[in-house]
Amino acid sequence: MSDRFGHLKEILENMPQEPGVYMMKDADGKILYIGKAKSLRNRVRSYFQESATHTPRIAHMVERVRSIGFMVTATEVEALVLEDNFVKKHQPRYNVMLKDDKNYPYIKITLDEAFPRIFMVRRVDNDKGMYFGPYVSGKAVRSTLRLIHRIFPLRQSTDILDGKPLRRPCLNYQMKRCLAPCAGLVDREEYMELVNEVAMFLKGNNAGLLDALEKGMLAAAEKEYFETAARYRDQIAAIKTLAEKQKITSPDLGNLDALGIYEEAGKAMIKIFQVRRGKLNGERHFIFDKVDRADRAEALGAFIRQFYAEGMEIPPEILTPEPPDGVEALEERLTAVRGGKTRIYTPVKGRKRQILNMAERNAKMNLGAIMNTSKSRGEALEEIRATLGLPSAPMTMEAYDISNTSGLSAVGSMIVFKDGAPSKDDYRKYKIKSVTGPNDYASMAEVIMRRFSKLAETGEPFADLLIIDGGKGQVNAVMEAFRSMNITPPPVVGIAKGADRENPESDEFILPGRAEPAPFPPTSPGRFLLQQARDEAHRFAVAYHRQTRDAAARESSLDNVPGIGPRRKKLLLTKFGSVKRAREAALEDLMETLKVSETVARRIRENL
């Protein structure tokens, strides 16, 4: 052990030989890194040997370690699971983390409706819906939904249907892409048969689906329901045609995921290709920071552990360019979760090697494109520094905007750009509390005071540049807010619409205390980056304003009716669609919907 780690000597000498999880901590007890090991003693001691060679990331971490905690497990697989849980909880700085700001998409069928709908969602709610997924690609989900609506005529409207006709059939009915339950042209039993067919299709049970459709076609023909029989016939033909199109040149590929990885300048990209039933079904890429070539095995292992822990379908084969860290434990864990053997390996030839090579080439090209974009951002930040006279390039920028409707439901937004790119985890929303009426200046001042009084109190650093959506009035309000707090402000720039409000080239960049706008050329990268941040703050503010405005609009007369709480309010609006229709409903319908006595139903209707 190196002499410079003498403060860890006693801890290292008492490390057990059993498998488990270890936690490297700094002088303040903050967890720096979490790992797993087949032998805690051997793995942890290896970090601090004189002959140890580390990547820059691990070398920097090792120098900061002041204590080490551990937890013994029965097996390496248990350690893998525990490591995953701890990494998610503590988010250690030096672990390779899968950062993805998007939720994976699902396909949902709404079984709590009389005539179910199908659409894409990005979370699974605890309701009566039937969910399929998650899928790796939203594009693949949308393509699947288009295909389903072409083959299976499910309704696409969002109307609340309780079996009573609402209107004449729409164009989808004329195109034979809907059975028109909104017009009462199909009963629920027949419609639910269609829903069951869609579920079979999404489960990949095409053989069972074709068998059911053929039986349905024959039964309809015997009863001389020729239009229904023709629909079955067309569905059968479409599914068979689709099956033929999906047979690629190597149908023996089956189900697998291919993971390509490429590293450059401290970043690594993993590209995943999903192959299902011999067909490339979806692709997506993920970026890791502070990773170089020596970290490939750890990055692959971390990706596999975290990606499939999100509920993603585990295939029987996962192709990697080299064995990931802890491959045996990963295989054992994935096999247990999947309920069938999962193999992680590197093919050396054949079609699977070609698929893996393609994933690696795409990882390299995608990361190259992103690195080029990062270079352009660096040039834009340098131009902003020079034009605004900043001491350094603004690596962290905050943009602010206010949104309201004639002063109602007023909100503020703060978005953050780091290294010239949005950092959505740092976005903040503000409900305006102290301002009455449409006063954007006072609202902006309130947001700034709330934001920076908190930062000053906690000692957190300020941004390198504040971008204000507005002209001199908003900028002056911001500067006055800082003066009232007795806080020295960071650099501030306002972006005001010019003479041609529809033309962003006429935007003016307002600096505090300066009469003339900052001279950004019309097509400069610095101007574009500032406008991008301003527009993102505006988008975020408008979206939040709509949310609060719609929430206020949903506050109806039902909120003041005795006996109507949130659950009964939802039941009434779901059943009748509006307060007016609920008021006009028969007493028996109210009793059935709310599951109440006649006396209670009568009292509620009198107060509607």
Coordinates of C-alpha atoms in Angstrom, one line a residue, residues 337-564:
V337 CA -35.3 -11.3 -13.8
R338 CA -36.1 -12.6 -17.3
G339 CA -37.0 -16.1 -16.2
G340 CA -34.8 -17.5 -19.0
K341 CA -31.2 -17.7 -19.9
T342 CA -29.6 -14.4 -20.9
R343 CA -26.1 -14.5 -22.4
I344 CA -23.7 -11.5 -22.7
Y345 CA -21.0 -12.1 -25.2
T346 CA -18.9 -10.8 -28.1
P347 CA -19.5 -12.4 -31.5
V348 CA -16.4 -12.8 -33.7
K349 CA -18.1 -13.3 -37.1
G350 CA -21.4 -13.6 -38.9
R351 CA -24.4 -11.4 -39.0
K352 CA -24.3 -10.7 -35.3
R353 CA -20.8 -9.4 -35.6
Q354 CA -22.0 -7.1 -38.4
I355 CA -24.9 -5.8 -36.2
L356 CA -22.4 -5.1 -33.4
N357 CA -20.0 -3.4 -35.8
M358 CA -22.9 -1.2 -37.1
A359 CA -23.8 -0.2 -33.5
E360 CA -20.1 0.8 -32.9
R361 CA -19.9 2.8 -36.1
N362 CA -23.1 4.7 -35.2
A363 CA -21.8 5.4 -31.7
K364 CA -18.7 6.9 -33.2
M365 CA -20.6 9.0 -35.7
N366 CA -23.2 10.2 -33.2
L367 CA -20.6 11.2 -30.6
G368 CA -18.5 12.9 -33.3
A369 CA -21.5 15.0 -34.2
I370 CA -22.2 15.9 -30.6
M371 CA -18.5 16.8 -30.0
N372 CA -18.6 19.1 -33.1
T373 CA -21.8 20.7 -31.7
S374 CA -19.9 21.2 -28.3
K375 CA -17.1 22.9 -30.2
S376 CA -19.6 25.3 -31.8
R377 CA -21.1 26.0 -28.4
G378 CA -17.7 26.9 -27.1
E379 CA -17.2 29.4 -29.9
A380 CA -20.6 30.9 -29.2
L381 CA -19.8 31.2 -25.5
E382 CA -16.5 32.9 -26.3
E383 CA -18.3 35.4 -28.6
I384 CA -20.8 36.2 -25.8
R385 CA -17.9 36.8 -23.4
A386 CA -16.2 39.2 -25.8
T387 CA -19.3 41.1 -26.9
L388 CA -20.7 41.5 -23.3
G389 CA -17.3 42.2 -21.8
L390 CA -17.5 39.3 -19.3
P391 CA -14.4 38.2 -17.3
S392 CA -14.8 34.6 -18.7
A393 CA -17.0 32.6 -20.9
P394 CA -20.5 32.1 -19.3
M395 CA -20.4 28.3 -18.7
T396 CA -23.5 28.6 -16.6
M397 CA -26.4 30.8 -17.8
E398 CA -29.8 31.3 -16.3
A399 CA -32.7 32.7 -18.4
Y400 CA -35.9 34.1 -16.8
D401 CA -39.4 34.9 -18.2
I402 CA -42.9 35.8 -16.9
S403 CA -46.2 34.5 -18.3
N404 CA -49.8 35.4 -17.4
T405 CA -53.2 36.2 -18.9
S406 CA -54.1 39.8 -18.0
G407 CA -52.4 39.2 -14.6
L408 CA -54.2 36.0 -13.9
S409 CA -52.3 32.7 -13.0
A410 CA -49.0 34.6 -13.2
V411 CA -45.9 32.4 -13.2
G412 CA -42.2 32.8 -13.7
S413 CA -39.6 30.4 -15.1
M414 CA -35.9 29.9 -14.8
I415 CA -34.0 27.6 -17.1
V416 CA -30.3 26.8 -17.0
F417 CA -27.8 26.3 -19.8
K418 CA -24.5 24.6 -18.8
D419 CA -21.6 24.6 -21.3
G420 CA -24.1 26.0 -23.8
A421 CA -26.7 23.3 -23.5
P422 CA -29.9 23.0 -21.5
S423 CA -29.6 21.4 -18.1
K424 CA -33.2 20.5 -17.5
D425 CA -32.7 19.0 -14.0
D426 CA -31.9 22.6 -12.9
Y427 CA -35.0 24.3 -14.3
R428 CA -37.3 26.0 -11.7
K429 CA -41.0 27.2 -11.7
Y430 CA -42.4 30.1 -9.7
K431 CA -45.9 31.0 -8.9
I432 CA -46.1 34.8 -8.5
K433 CA -47.3 35.5 -5.0
S434 CA -46.8 39.2 -4.2
V435 CA -48.0 40.9 -7.5
T436 CA -51.6 41.7 -8.3
G437 CA -52.6 42.4 -11.9
P438 CA -50.4 42.4 -15.1
N439 CA -47.1 43.7 -13.8
D440 CA -44.2 41.9 -15.5
Y441 CA -41.6 44.2 -14.0
A442 CA -42.7 43.5 -10.4
S443 CA -43.2 39.8 -11.2
M444 CA -39.6 39.5 -12.6
A445 CA -38.3 41.3 -9.5
E446 CA -40.1 38.8 -7.2
V447 CA -38.6 35.8 -9.0
I448 CA -35.1 37.2 -8.9
M449 CA -35.4 38.1 -5.2
R450 CA -36.7 34.6 -4.3
R451 CA -34.0 32.9 -6.4
F452 CA -31.0 34.9 -5.2
S453 CA -31.9 35.4 -1.6
K454 CA -32.0 31.7 -1.3
L455 CA -28.6 31.3 -3.1
A456 CA -27.1 33.9 -0.9
E457 CA -28.4 32.2 2.3
T458 CA -27.1 28.8 1.3
G459 CA -23.8 30.1 -0.1
E460 CA -24.4 28.5 -3.5
P461 CA -22.6 30.1 -6.5
F462 CA -24.4 32.5 -8.9
A463 CA -24.6 31.9 -12.6
D464 CA -22.1 33.5 -14.9
L465 CA -24.8 35.3 -16.8
L466 CA -28.5 36.1 -16.3
I467 CA -30.7 36.4 -19.5
I468 CA -33.9 38.3 -19.0
D469 CA -36.8 38.0 -21.5
G470 CA -37.5 41.7 -21.9
G471 CA -36.1 45.2 -22.5
K472 CA -34.9 48.0 -20.3
G473 CA -37.9 47.9 -18.0
Q474 CA -37.3 44.2 -17.0
V475 CA -33.5 44.7 -16.8
N476 CA -34.0 47.8 -14.5
A477 CA -36.4 45.8 -12.3
V478 CA -33.8 43.0 -11.9
M479 CA -31.1 45.4 -11.0
E480 CA -33.3 47.2 -8.4
A481 CA -34.2 43.7 -6.9
F482 CA -30.5 43.1 -6.4
R483 CA -30.0 46.5 -4.8
S484 CA -32.9 46.0 -2.4
M485 CA -31.3 42.7 -1.3
N486 CA -27.8 44.4 -1.0
I487 CA -26.5 41.6 -3.3
T488 CA -23.9 42.2 -6.0
P489 CA -25.5 40.9 -9.2
P490 CA -23.9 38.6 -11.8
P491 CA -23.7 40.0 -15.4
V492 CA -27.2 40.6 -16.8
V493 CA -28.5 40.9 -20.4
G494 CA -32.0 41.5 -21.5
I495 CA -33.3 40.4 -24.9
A496 CA -36.0 42.7 -26.3
K497 CA -38.0 42.4 -29.5
G498 CA -36.8 44.9 -32.1
A499 CA -38.8 46.9 -34.6
D500 CA -39.7 43.8 -36.6
R501 CA -41.1 41.6 -33.7
E502 CA -41.4 38.6 -36.0
N503 CA -37.8 38.7 -37.1
P504 CA -35.3 37.5 -34.4
E505 CA -32.5 39.3 -36.3
S506 CA -34.0 42.6 -35.0
D507 CA -33.8 41.5 -31.4
E508 CA -31.8 43.9 -29.1
F509 CA -29.5 42.9 -26.3
I510 CA -29.9 45.3 -23.4
L511 CA -27.1 45.8 -20.8
P512 CA -27.7 47.6 -17.5
G513 CA -26.6 51.2 -17.5
R514 CA -25.8 51.2 -21.2
A515 CA -27.8 53.2 -23.8
E516 CA -26.8 51.2 -26.8
P517 CA -27.6 47.5 -27.3
A518 CA -24.7 45.0 -27.3
P519 CA -23.5 44.6 -31.0
F520 CA -24.2 41.0 -31.9
P521 CA -24.1 40.4 -35.7
P522 CA -27.5 39.1 -37.1
T523 CA -26.3 35.6 -37.8
S524 CA -23.6 35.2 -35.0
P525 CA -23.5 32.0 -32.9
G526 CA -23.5 34.0 -29.7
R527 CA -26.7 35.8 -30.6
F528 CA -28.3 32.5 -31.5
L529 CA -27.3 30.8 -28.3
L530 CA -28.7 33.7 -26.2
Q531 CA -31.9 33.6 -28.1
Q532 CA -32.2 29.9 -27.7
A533 CA -32.0 30.3 -23.9
R534 CA -34.5 33.1 -24.0
D535 CA -36.9 31.1 -26.1
E536 CA -36.5 28.0 -23.8
A537 CA -37.4 30.2 -20.8
H538 CA -40.4 31.5 -22.6
R539 CA -41.6 28.0 -23.6
F540 CA -41.1 26.7 -20.1
A541 CA -43.0 29.7 -18.6
V542 CA -45.9 29.4 -21.1
A543 CA -46.2 25.7 -20.4
Y544 CA -46.4 26.2 -16.7
H545 CA -48.9 29.1 -17.1
R546 CA -51.2 26.9 -19.1
Q547 CA -50.9 24.2 -16.5
T548 CA -51.9 26.6 -13.7
R549 CA -54.5 28.3 -15.8
D550 CA -56.2 25.0 -16.7
A551 CA -56.1 23.8 -13.1
A552 CA -57.9 27.0 -12.1
A553 CA -60.4 26.5 -14.9
R554 CA -61.1 23.0 -13.6
E555 CA -62.3 24.5 -10.3
S556 CA -66.0 24.4 -11.1
S557 CA -69.2 24.9 -9.1
L558 CA -68.8 21.2 -8.1
D559 CA -66.1 22.3 -5.7
N560 CA -68.7 24.1 -3.6
V561 CA -71.4 21.4 -3.6
P562 CA -71.8 19.6 -0.2
G563 CA -71.1 15.9 -0.5
I564 CA -68.9 16.3 -3.6

